[in-house]
PDB file of C-alpha atoms in Angstrom:
ATOM      1  CA  UNK A  15     -38.000 131.662  81.615  1.00 91.00           C
ATOM      2  CA  UNK A  16     -36.334 131.166  85.023  1.00 96.00           C
ATOM      3  CA  UNK A  17     -33.757 128.396  85.262  1.00 96.00           C
ATOM      4  CA  UNK A  18     -31.318 127.828  88.098  1.00 97.00           C
ATOM      5  CA  UNK A  19     -28.691 125.115  88.021  1.00 96.00           C
ATOM      6  CA  UNK A  20     -26.792 124.024  91.147  1.00 97.00           C
ATOM      7  CA  UNK A  21     -27.224 127.448  92.719  1.00 96.00           C
ATOM      8  CA  UNK A  22     -25.326 127.909  95.981  1.00 96.00           C
ATOM      9  CA  UNK A  23     -25.375 131.041  98.115  1.00 96.00           C
ATOM     10  CA  UNK A  24     -23.062 131.596 101.097  1.00 93.00           C
ATOM     11  CA  UNK A  25     -22.925 134.547 103.472  1.00 91.00           C
ATOM     12  CA  UNK A  26     -19.931 135.280 105.693  1.00 86.00           C
ATOM     13  CA  UNK A  27     -16.517 133.602 105.858  1.00 81.00           C
ATOM     14  CA  UNK A  28     -14.761 130.820 107.716  1.00 76.00           C
ATOM     15  CA  UNK A  29     -16.545 129.581 110.825  1.00 77.00           C
ATOM     16  CA  UNK A  30     -19.287 132.221 110.424  1.00 84.00           C
ATOM     17  CA  UNK A  31     -20.346 131.128 106.942  1.00 88.00           C
ATOM     18  CA  UNK A  32     -24.092 130.677 106.427  1.00 89.00           C
ATOM     19  CA  UNK A  33     -25.233 128.399 103.623  1.00 91.00           C
ATOM     20  CA  UNK A  34     -28.512 129.965 102.475  1.00 95.00           C
ATOM     21  CA  UNK A  35     -28.971 127.907  99.288  1.00 97.00           C
ATOM     22  CA  UNK A  36     -27.444 124.472  98.751  1.00 95.00           C
ATOM     23  CA  UNK A  37     -27.098 123.431  95.136  1.00 95.00           C
ATOM     24  CA  UNK A  38     -30.614 124.421  94.165  1.00 95.00           C
ATOM     25  CA  UNK A  39     -32.108 123.442  90.791  1.00 97.00           C
ATOM     26  CA  UNK A  40     -35.242 125.291  89.707  1.00 97.00           C
ATOM     27  CA  UNK A  41     -37.185 125.925  86.514  1.00 97.00           C
ATOM     28  CA  UNK A  42     -40.207 128.224  86.156  1.00 98.00           C
ATOM     29  CA  UNK A  43     -41.911 128.528  82.780  1.00 97.00           C
ATOM     30  CA  UNK A  44     -43.556 131.572  81.270  1.00 96.00           C
ATOM     31  CA  UNK A  45     -47.127 132.059  82.494  1.00 97.00           C
ATOM     32  CA  UNK A  46     -46.822 130.055  85.712  1.00 98.00           C
ATOM     33  CA  UNK A  47     -48.161 131.129  89.105  1.00 98.00           C
ATOM     34  CA  UNK A  48     -45.743 129.692  91.668  1.00 98.00           C
ATOM     35  CA  UNK A  49     -45.741 129.951  95.462  1.00 98.00           C
ATOM     36  CA  UNK A  50     -42.442 129.352  97.265  1.00 97.00           C
ATOM     37  CA  UNK A  51     -43.053 128.362 100.875  1.00 97.00           C
ATOM     38  CA  UNK A  52     -41.047 127.382 103.916  1.00 94.00           C
ATOM     39  CA  UNK A  53     -40.174 128.444 107.476  1.00 91.00           C
ATOM     40  CA  UNK A  54     -38.136 131.516 108.345  1.00 89.00           C
ATOM     41  CA  UNK A  55     -34.486 131.065 107.449  1.00 89.00           C
ATOM     42  CA  UNK A  56     -35.110 128.374 104.834  1.00 94.00           C
ATOM     43  CA  UNK A  57     -33.711 130.466 101.963  1.00 94.00           C
ATOM     44  CA  UNK A  58     -36.929 131.891 100.472  1.00 94.00           C
ATOM     45  CA  UNK A  59     -35.824 135.520 100.467  1.00 91.00           C
ATOM     46  CA  UNK A  60     -32.357 134.629  99.201  1.00 95.00           C
ATOM     47  CA  UNK A  61     -33.911 132.712  96.335  1.00 96.00           C
ATOM     48  CA  UNK A  62     -36.200 135.653  95.570  1.00 95.00           C
ATOM     49  CA  UNK A  63     -33.296 138.108  95.595  1.00 93.00           C
ATOM     50  CA  UNK A  64     -31.326 135.996  93.143  1.00 94.00           C
ATOM     51  CA  UNK A  65     -34.377 135.433  90.922  1.00 96.00           C
ATOM     52  CA  UNK A  66     -34.963 139.187  90.910  1.00 95.00           C
ATOM     53  CA  UNK A  67     -31.336 139.998  90.035  1.00 93.00           C
ATOM     54  CA  UNK A  68     -30.930 141.790  93.373  1.00 92.00           C
ATOM     55  CA  UNK A  69     -28.180 139.359  94.394  1.00 91.00           C
ATOM     56  CA  UNK A  70     -25.892 136.835  92.721  1.00 91.00           C
ATOM     57  CA  UNK A  71     -25.196 133.205  93.579  1.00 93.00           C
ATOM     58  CA  UNK A  72     -21.898 132.176  95.118  1.00 94.00           C
ATOM     59  CA  UNK A  73     -21.765 129.438  92.494  1.00 94.00           C
ATOM     60  CA  UNK A  74     -24.058 127.866  89.937  1.00 95.00           C
ATOM     61  CA  UNK A  75     -25.956 129.325  86.996  1.00 95.00           C
ATOM     62  CA  UNK A  76     -29.059 131.487  86.752  1.00 96.00           C
ATOM     63  CA  UNK A  77     -30.545 131.800  83.278  1.00 96.00           C
ATOM     64  CA  UNK A  78     -33.308 134.338  82.703  1.00 95.00           C
ATOM     65  CA  UNK A  79     -34.910 134.006  79.282  1.00 92.00           C
ATOM     66  CA  UNK A  80     -31.855 132.005  78.264  1.00 92.00           C
ATOM     67  CA  UNK A  81     -29.360 134.665  79.367  1.00 92.00           C
ATOM     68  CA  UNK A  82     -26.877 133.726  82.095  1.00 93.00           C
ATOM     69  CA  UNK A  83     -27.283 136.590  84.561  1.00 92.00           C
ATOM     70  CA  UNK A  84     -25.357 134.950  87.403  1.00 84.00           C
ATOM     71  CA  UNK A  85     -22.104 136.725  86.511  1.00 81.00           C
ATOM     72  CA  UNK A  86     -23.375 140.092  85.262  1.00 87.00           C
ATOM     73  CA  UNK A  87     -22.051 143.355  86.664  1.00 88.00           C
ATOM     74  CA  UNK A  88     -24.353 145.471  88.845  1.00 87.00           C
ATOM     75  CA  UNK A  89     -25.248 147.903  86.045  1.00 88.00           C
ATOM     76  CA  UNK A  90     -26.107 145.033  83.712  1.00 89.00           C
ATOM     77  CA  UNK A  91     -28.223 143.378  86.409  1.00 89.00           C
ATOM     78  CA  UNK A  92     -30.058 146.666  86.897  1.00 88.00           C
ATOM     79  CA  UNK A  93     -30.885 146.829  83.201  1.00 88.00           C
ATOM     80  CA  UNK A  94     -32.249 143.274  83.230  1.00 90.00           C
ATOM     81  CA  UNK A  95     -34.288 144.031  86.356  1.00 90.00           C
ATOM     82  CA  UNK A  96     -35.830 147.175  84.929  1.00 88.00           C
ATOM     83  CA  UNK A  97     -36.742 145.488  81.651  1.00 88.00           C
ATOM     84  CA  UNK A  98     -38.118 142.155  82.823  1.00 94.00           C
ATOM     85  CA  UNK A  99     -39.039 142.076  86.530  1.00 96.00           C
ATOM     86  CA  UNK A 100     -41.582 143.782  88.754  1.00 96.00           C
ATOM     87  CA  UNK A 101     -41.390 143.627  92.556  1.00 96.00           C
ATOM     88  CA  UNK A 102     -43.995 143.675  95.322  1.00 96.00           C
ATOM     89  CA  UNK A 103     -42.832 143.678  98.949  1.00 93.00           C
ATOM     90  CA  UNK A 104     -44.556 143.222 102.294  1.00 91.00           C
ATOM     91  CA  UNK A 105     -43.772 146.783 103.406  1.00 92.00           C
ATOM     92  CA  UNK A 106     -45.172 148.496 100.242  1.00 93.00           C
ATOM     93  CA  UNK A 107     -42.154 150.898 100.032  1.00 93.00           C
ATOM     94  CA  UNK A 108     -44.143 153.937  98.903  1.00 96.00           C
ATOM     95  CA  UNK A 109     -42.859 157.504  99.141  1.00 96.00           C
ATOM     96  CA  UNK A 110     -44.905 159.133 101.895  1.00 95.00           C
ATOM     97  CA  UNK A 111     -45.133 162.624 100.379  1.00 95.00           C
ATOM     98  CA  UNK A 112     -45.874 161.381  96.874  1.00 96.00           C
ATOM     99  CA  UNK A 113     -49.343 160.661  95.502  1.00 97.00           C
ATOM    100  CA  UNK A 114     -50.444 157.216  94.376  1.00 98.00           C
ATOM    101  CA  UNK A 115     -50.039 158.020  90.685  1.00 97.00           C
ATOM    102  CA  UNK A 116     -46.622 159.595  91.268  1.00 96.00           C
ATOM    103  CA  UNK A 117     -45.499 156.502  93.181  1.00 96.00           C
ATOM    104  CA  UNK A 118     -46.613 154.318  90.276  1.00 97.00           C
ATOM    105  CA  UNK A 119     -44.682 156.477  87.794  1.00 95.00           C
ATOM    106  CA  UNK A 120     -41.391 156.304  89.739  1.00 92.00           C
ATOM    107  CA  UNK A 121     -39.826 153.287  87.932  1.00 90.00           C
ATOM    108  CA  UNK A 122     -40.126 155.174  84.634  1.00 89.00           C
ATOM    109  CA  UNK A 123     -37.304 157.420  85.818  1.00 81.00           C
ATOM    110  CA  UNK A 124     -34.991 154.459  85.196  1.00 71.00           C
ATOM    111  CA  UNK A 125     -36.705 153.041  82.102  1.00 67.00           C
ATOM    112  CA  UNK A 126     -36.030 153.921  78.509  1.00 59.00           C
ATOM    113  CA  UNK A 127     -38.495 154.702  75.758  1.00 53.00           C
ATOM    114  CA  UNK A 128     -41.507 155.220  78.021  1.00 51.00           C
ATOM    115  CA  UNK A 129     -44.599 156.638  76.308  1.00 56.00           C
ATOM    116  CA  UNK A 130     -47.394 158.442  78.212  1.00 70.00           C
ATOM    117  CA  UNK A 131     -46.214 157.186  81.594  1.00 87.00           C
ATOM    118  CA  UNK A 132     -48.820 159.274  83.433  1.00 91.00           C
ATOM    119  CA  UNK A 133     -51.687 157.864  81.416  1.00 93.00           C
ATOM    120  CA  UNK A 134     -50.420 154.323  81.908  1.00 93.00           C
ATOM    121  CA  UNK A 135     -50.070 154.895  85.664  1.00 96.00           C
ATOM    122  CA  UNK A 136     -53.679 156.107  85.864  1.00 96.00           C
ATOM    123  CA  UNK A 137     -54.869 153.061  83.894  1.00 96.00           C
ATOM    124  CA  UNK A 138     -52.963 150.652  86.156  1.00 97.00           C
ATOM    125  CA  UNK A 139     -54.462 152.229  89.265  1.00 98.00           C
ATOM    126  CA  UNK A 140     -57.906 151.842  87.710  1.00 97.00           C
ATOM    127  CA  UNK A 141     -57.118 148.194  86.960  1.00 96.00           C
ATOM    128  CA  UNK A 142     -56.367 147.515  90.649  1.00 97.00           C
ATOM    129  CA  UNK A 143     -59.504 149.320  91.799  1.00 95.00           C
ATOM    130  CA  UNK A 144     -57.976 152.658  92.775  1.00 97.00           C
ATOM    131  CA  UNK A 145     -59.221 154.914  90.007  1.00 96.00           C
ATOM    132  CA  UNK A 146     -60.713 157.243  92.646  1.00 96.00           C
ATOM    133  CA  UNK A 147     -57.518 157.338  94.736  1.00 97.00           C
ATOM    134  CA  UNK A 148     -54.950 158.427  92.156  1.00 97.00           C
ATOM    135  CA  UNK A 149     -54.037 161.674  93.917  1.00 97.00           C
ATOM    136  CA  UNK A 150     -54.191 160.382  97.496  1.00 98.00           C
ATOM    137  CA  UNK A 151     -51.057 160.150  99.623  1.00 98.00           C
ATOM    138  CA  UNK A 152     -50.087 156.769 101.129  1.00 97.00           C
ATOM    139  CA  UNK A 153     -51.165 158.009 104.572  1.00 96.00           C
ATOM    140  CA  UNK A 154     -54.669 158.498 103.161  1.00 97.00           C
ATOM    141  CA  UNK A 155     -54.868 154.877 101.986  1.00 97.00           C
ATOM    142  CA  UNK A 156     -55.464 151.616 103.845  1.00 96.00           C
ATOM    143  CA  UNK A 157     -52.780 148.911 103.906  1.00 96.00           C
ATOM    144  CA  UNK A 158     -54.550 146.948 101.195  1.00 96.00           C
ATOM    145  CA  UNK A 159     -54.857 150.055  99.018  1.00 97.00           C
ATOM    146  CA  UNK A 160     -51.160 150.840  99.506  1.00 97.00           C
ATOM    147  CA  UNK A 161     -50.276 147.327  98.370  1.00 97.00           C
ATOM    148  CA  UNK A 162     -52.442 147.797  95.283  1.00 97.00           C
ATOM    149  CA  UNK A 163     -50.482 150.967  94.507  1.00 98.00           C
ATOM    150  CA  UNK A 164     -47.307 148.915  94.870  1.00 97.00           C
ATOM    151  CA  UNK A 165     -48.667 146.309  92.430  1.00 98.00           C
ATOM    152  CA  UNK A 166     -49.556 149.011  89.913  1.00 97.00           C
ATOM    153  CA  UNK A 167     -46.046 150.429  90.300  1.00 97.00           C
ATOM    154  CA  UNK A 168     -44.524 146.988  89.704  1.00 96.00           C
ATOM    155  CA  UNK A 169     -46.403 146.773  86.386  1.00 96.00           C
ATOM    156  CA  UNK A 170     -45.625 150.229  84.995  1.00 95.00           C
ATOM    157  CA  UNK A 171     -42.721 148.974  82.855  1.00 93.00           C
ATOM    158  CA  UNK A 172     -44.785 145.960  81.682  1.00 93.00           C
ATOM    159  CA  UNK A 173     -42.464 143.267  83.123  1.00 95.00           C
ATOM    160  CA  UNK A 174     -42.907 139.651  82.101  1.00 94.00           C
ATOM    161  CA  UNK A 175     -42.316 138.449  85.680  1.00 97.00           C
ATOM    162  CA  UNK A 176     -43.824 139.675  88.942  1.00 97.00           C
ATOM    163  CA  UNK A 177     -41.979 138.690  92.119  1.00 97.00           C
ATOM    164  CA  UNK A 178     -43.850 139.171  95.398  1.00 97.00           C
ATOM    165  CA  UNK A 179     -42.171 138.718  98.795  1.00 94.00           C
ATOM    166  CA  UNK A 180     -44.751 138.122 101.583  1.00 94.00           C
ATOM    167  CA  UNK A 181     -47.205 140.471  99.793  1.00 95.00           C
ATOM    168  CA  UNK A 182     -50.072 139.843 102.228  1.00 94.00           C
ATOM    169  CA  UNK A 183     -48.010 139.606 105.413  1.00 91.00           C
ATOM    170  CA  UNK A 184     -49.037 143.051 106.679  1.00 91.00           C
ATOM    171  CA  UNK A 185     -52.697 142.785 105.653  1.00 93.00           C
ATOM    172  CA  UNK A 186     -55.895 141.401 107.150  1.00 93.00           C
ATOM    173  CA  UNK A 187     -57.601 138.402 105.559  1.00 91.00           C
ATOM    174  CA  UNK A 188     -59.916 140.288 103.215  1.00 93.00           C
ATOM    175  CA  UNK A 189     -57.279 142.763 102.027  1.00 95.00           C
ATOM    176  CA  UNK A 190     -54.915 139.840 101.463  1.00 95.00           C
ATOM    177  CA  UNK A 191     -57.515 138.029  99.363  1.00 95.00           C
ATOM    178  CA  UNK A 192     -58.005 141.164  97.262  1.00 96.00           C
ATOM    179  CA  UNK A 193     -54.259 141.176  96.521  1.00 96.00           C
ATOM    180  CA  UNK A 194     -54.280 137.467  95.658  1.00 97.00           C
ATOM    181  CA  UNK A 195     -57.264 138.077  93.390  1.00 97.00           C
ATOM    182  CA  UNK A 196     -55.229 140.652  91.456  1.00 97.00           C
ATOM    183  CA  UNK A 197     -52.359 138.177  91.126  1.00 98.00           C
ATOM    184  CA  UNK A 198     -54.715 135.500  89.794  1.00 98.00           C
ATOM    185  CA  UNK A 199     -56.158 137.928  87.257  1.00 97.00           C
ATOM    186  CA  UNK A 200     -52.679 139.002  86.120  1.00 97.00           C
ATOM    187  CA  UNK A 201     -51.672 135.359  85.766  1.00 97.00           C
ATOM    188  CA  UNK A 202     -54.760 134.635  83.668  1.00 97.00           C
ATOM    189  CA  UNK A 203     -53.605 137.462  81.400  1.00 95.00           C
ATOM    190  CA  UNK A 204     -50.284 135.656  80.887  1.00 95.00           C
ATOM    191  CA  UNK A 205     -48.058 137.262  83.521  1.00 97.00           C
ATOM    192  CA  UNK A 206     -45.610 134.993  85.347  1.00 98.00           C
ATOM    193  CA  UNK A 207     -46.168 135.324  89.103  1.00 98.00           C
ATOM    194  CA  UNK A 208     -43.781 134.083  91.804  1.00 98.00           C
ATOM    195  CA  UNK A 209     -44.869 134.613  95.418  1.00 97.00           C
ATOM    196  CA  UNK A 210     -42.686 133.929  98.443  1.00 96.00           C
ATOM    197  CA  UNK A 211     -44.733 133.283 101.573  1.00 93.00           C
ATOM    198  CA  UNK A 212     -44.844 131.407 104.850  1.00 89.00           C
ATOM    199  CA  UNK A 213     -48.655 131.308 104.561  1.00 89.00           C
ATOM    200  CA  UNK A 214     -49.699 127.888 103.274  1.00 90.00           C
ATOM    201  CA  UNK A 215     -53.281 129.099 102.874  1.00 90.00           C
ATOM    202  CA  UNK A 216     -52.156 131.808 100.449  1.00 92.00           C
ATOM    203  CA  UNK A 217     -50.022 129.278  98.556  1.00 95.00           C
ATOM    204  CA  UNK A 218     -53.124 127.237  97.708  1.00 96.00           C
ATOM    205  CA  UNK A 219     -54.251 130.048  95.384  1.00 98.00           C
ATOM    206  CA  UNK A 220     -51.173 129.466  93.203  1.00 98.00           C
ATOM    207  CA  UNK A 221     -50.916 126.802  90.502  1.00 98.00           C
ATOM    208  CA  UNK A 222     -47.675 125.294  91.816  1.00 98.00           C
ATOM    209  CA  UNK A 223     -46.092 125.104  95.269  1.00 98.00           C
ATOM    210  CA  UNK A 224     -42.354 124.769  95.898  1.00 98.00           C
ATOM    211  CA  UNK A 225     -41.319 124.040  99.488  1.00 97.00           C
ATOM    212  CA  UNK A 226     -37.876 124.979 100.804  1.00 97.00           C
ATOM    213  CA  UNK A 227     -36.102 123.678 103.881  1.00 96.00           C
ATOM    214  CA  UNK A 228     -32.528 124.495 104.925  1.00 95.00           C
ATOM    215  CA  UNK A 229     -31.730 126.021 101.543  1.00 95.00           C
ATOM    216  CA  UNK A 230     -32.958 123.086  99.456  1.00 96.00           C
ATOM    217  CA  UNK A 231     -36.169 122.209  97.626  1.00 97.00           C
ATOM    218  CA  UNK A 232     -37.962 119.415  99.497  1.00 97.00           C
ATOM    219  CA  UNK A 233     -41.112 119.318  97.363  1.00 97.00           C
ATOM    220  CA  UNK A 234     -42.325 120.774  94.080  1.00 97.00           C
ATOM    221  CA  UNK A 235     -45.838 119.957  92.900  1.00 97.00           C
ATOM    222  CA  UNK A 236     -48.750 121.448  90.943  1.00 97.00           C
ATOM    223  CA  UNK A 237     -51.882 122.497  92.783  1.00 97.00           C
ATOM    224  CA  UNK A 238     -54.605 120.278  91.397  1.00 95.00           C
ATOM    225  CA  UNK A 239     -57.439 122.710  92.143  1.00 96.00           C
ATOM    226  CA  UNK A 240     -56.164 126.215  92.995  1.00 97.00           C
ATOM    227  CA  UNK A 241     -58.480 128.186  95.256  1.00 97.00           C
ATOM    228  CA  UNK A 242     -60.372 131.103  93.708  1.00 97.00           C
ATOM    229  CA  UNK A 243     -59.803 134.391  95.538  1.00 97.00           C
ATOM    230  CA  UNK A 244     -62.733 136.143  93.837  1.00 96.00           C
ATOM    231  CA  UNK A 245     -65.080 133.338  94.874  1.00 96.00           C
ATOM    232  CA  UNK A 246     -63.805 133.495  98.456  1.00 95.00           C
ATOM    233  CA  UNK A 247     -64.321 137.263  98.561  1.00 95.00           C
ATOM    234  CA  UNK A 248     -67.878 136.812  97.289  1.00 95.00           C
ATOM    235  CA  UNK A 249     -68.473 134.197  99.987  1.00 93.00           C
ATOM    236  CA  UNK A 250     -67.248 136.583 102.692  1.00 91.00           C
ATOM    237  CA  UNK A 251     -69.486 139.363 101.341  1.00 91.00           C
ATOM    238  CA  UNK A 252     -72.513 137.059 101.430  1.00 92.00           C
ATOM    239  CA  UNK A 253     -71.774 136.059 105.026  1.00 90.00           C
ATOM    240  CA  UNK A 254     -71.419 139.705 106.079  1.00 88.00           C
ATOM    241  CA  UNK A 255     -74.667 140.625 104.311  1.00 89.00           C
ATOM    242  CA  UNK A 256     -76.508 137.787 106.062  1.00 91.00           C
ATOM    243  CA  UNK A 257     -75.292 138.995 109.449  1.00 86.00           C
ATOM    244  CA  UNK A 258     -76.272 142.624 108.905  1.00 77.00           C
TER     245      UNK A 258
END
């Protein structure tokens, strides 16, 4: 599904050039749940931007479903993005004066052949536990609820791949676990999930961890026993009940 070959990404020119990715080779198969980890400045966000067709490599190849997208024009990249990729960001990026369901429907403005977008948006909000918040504004929702709206929005065009950049970075532990639980459920349904994070604890809920350092992959290994977010949430609830 995702295949990168000798991908290099430079920013700047001459003495100010920054080498964000250094000949990176990467393959992610359909249905995987992958966490990409590493310290700030290691190239995680650059890799995510290229994987999401938001940026192009300086050199090398990026094949998405067998199509070389590394040399496509901006309009062509946009079409690939809209058809195949959903995005979740740390900052939610919701329109403040727009209700939850209207925020979820927004990507359909750029999609073709959409059928009953409003009904699908309602269903997606129900799937992420916000069936009673469909007409609330972002300011009337908690951070975790806003991120769930963002996840529903990322799924409205039914993308095969979900890319999440630090999706729990602005949330407390429980809200973060609720987001990870949604990702695990989506992955069990066959969705390919790629999460970029500096949080090694979060990464242990994925099925594979790729570590970056100075723009290169330094380790790539399956998680033998991924942690279960639902089980952890149940454990927290039991502890809270015992203390009350």
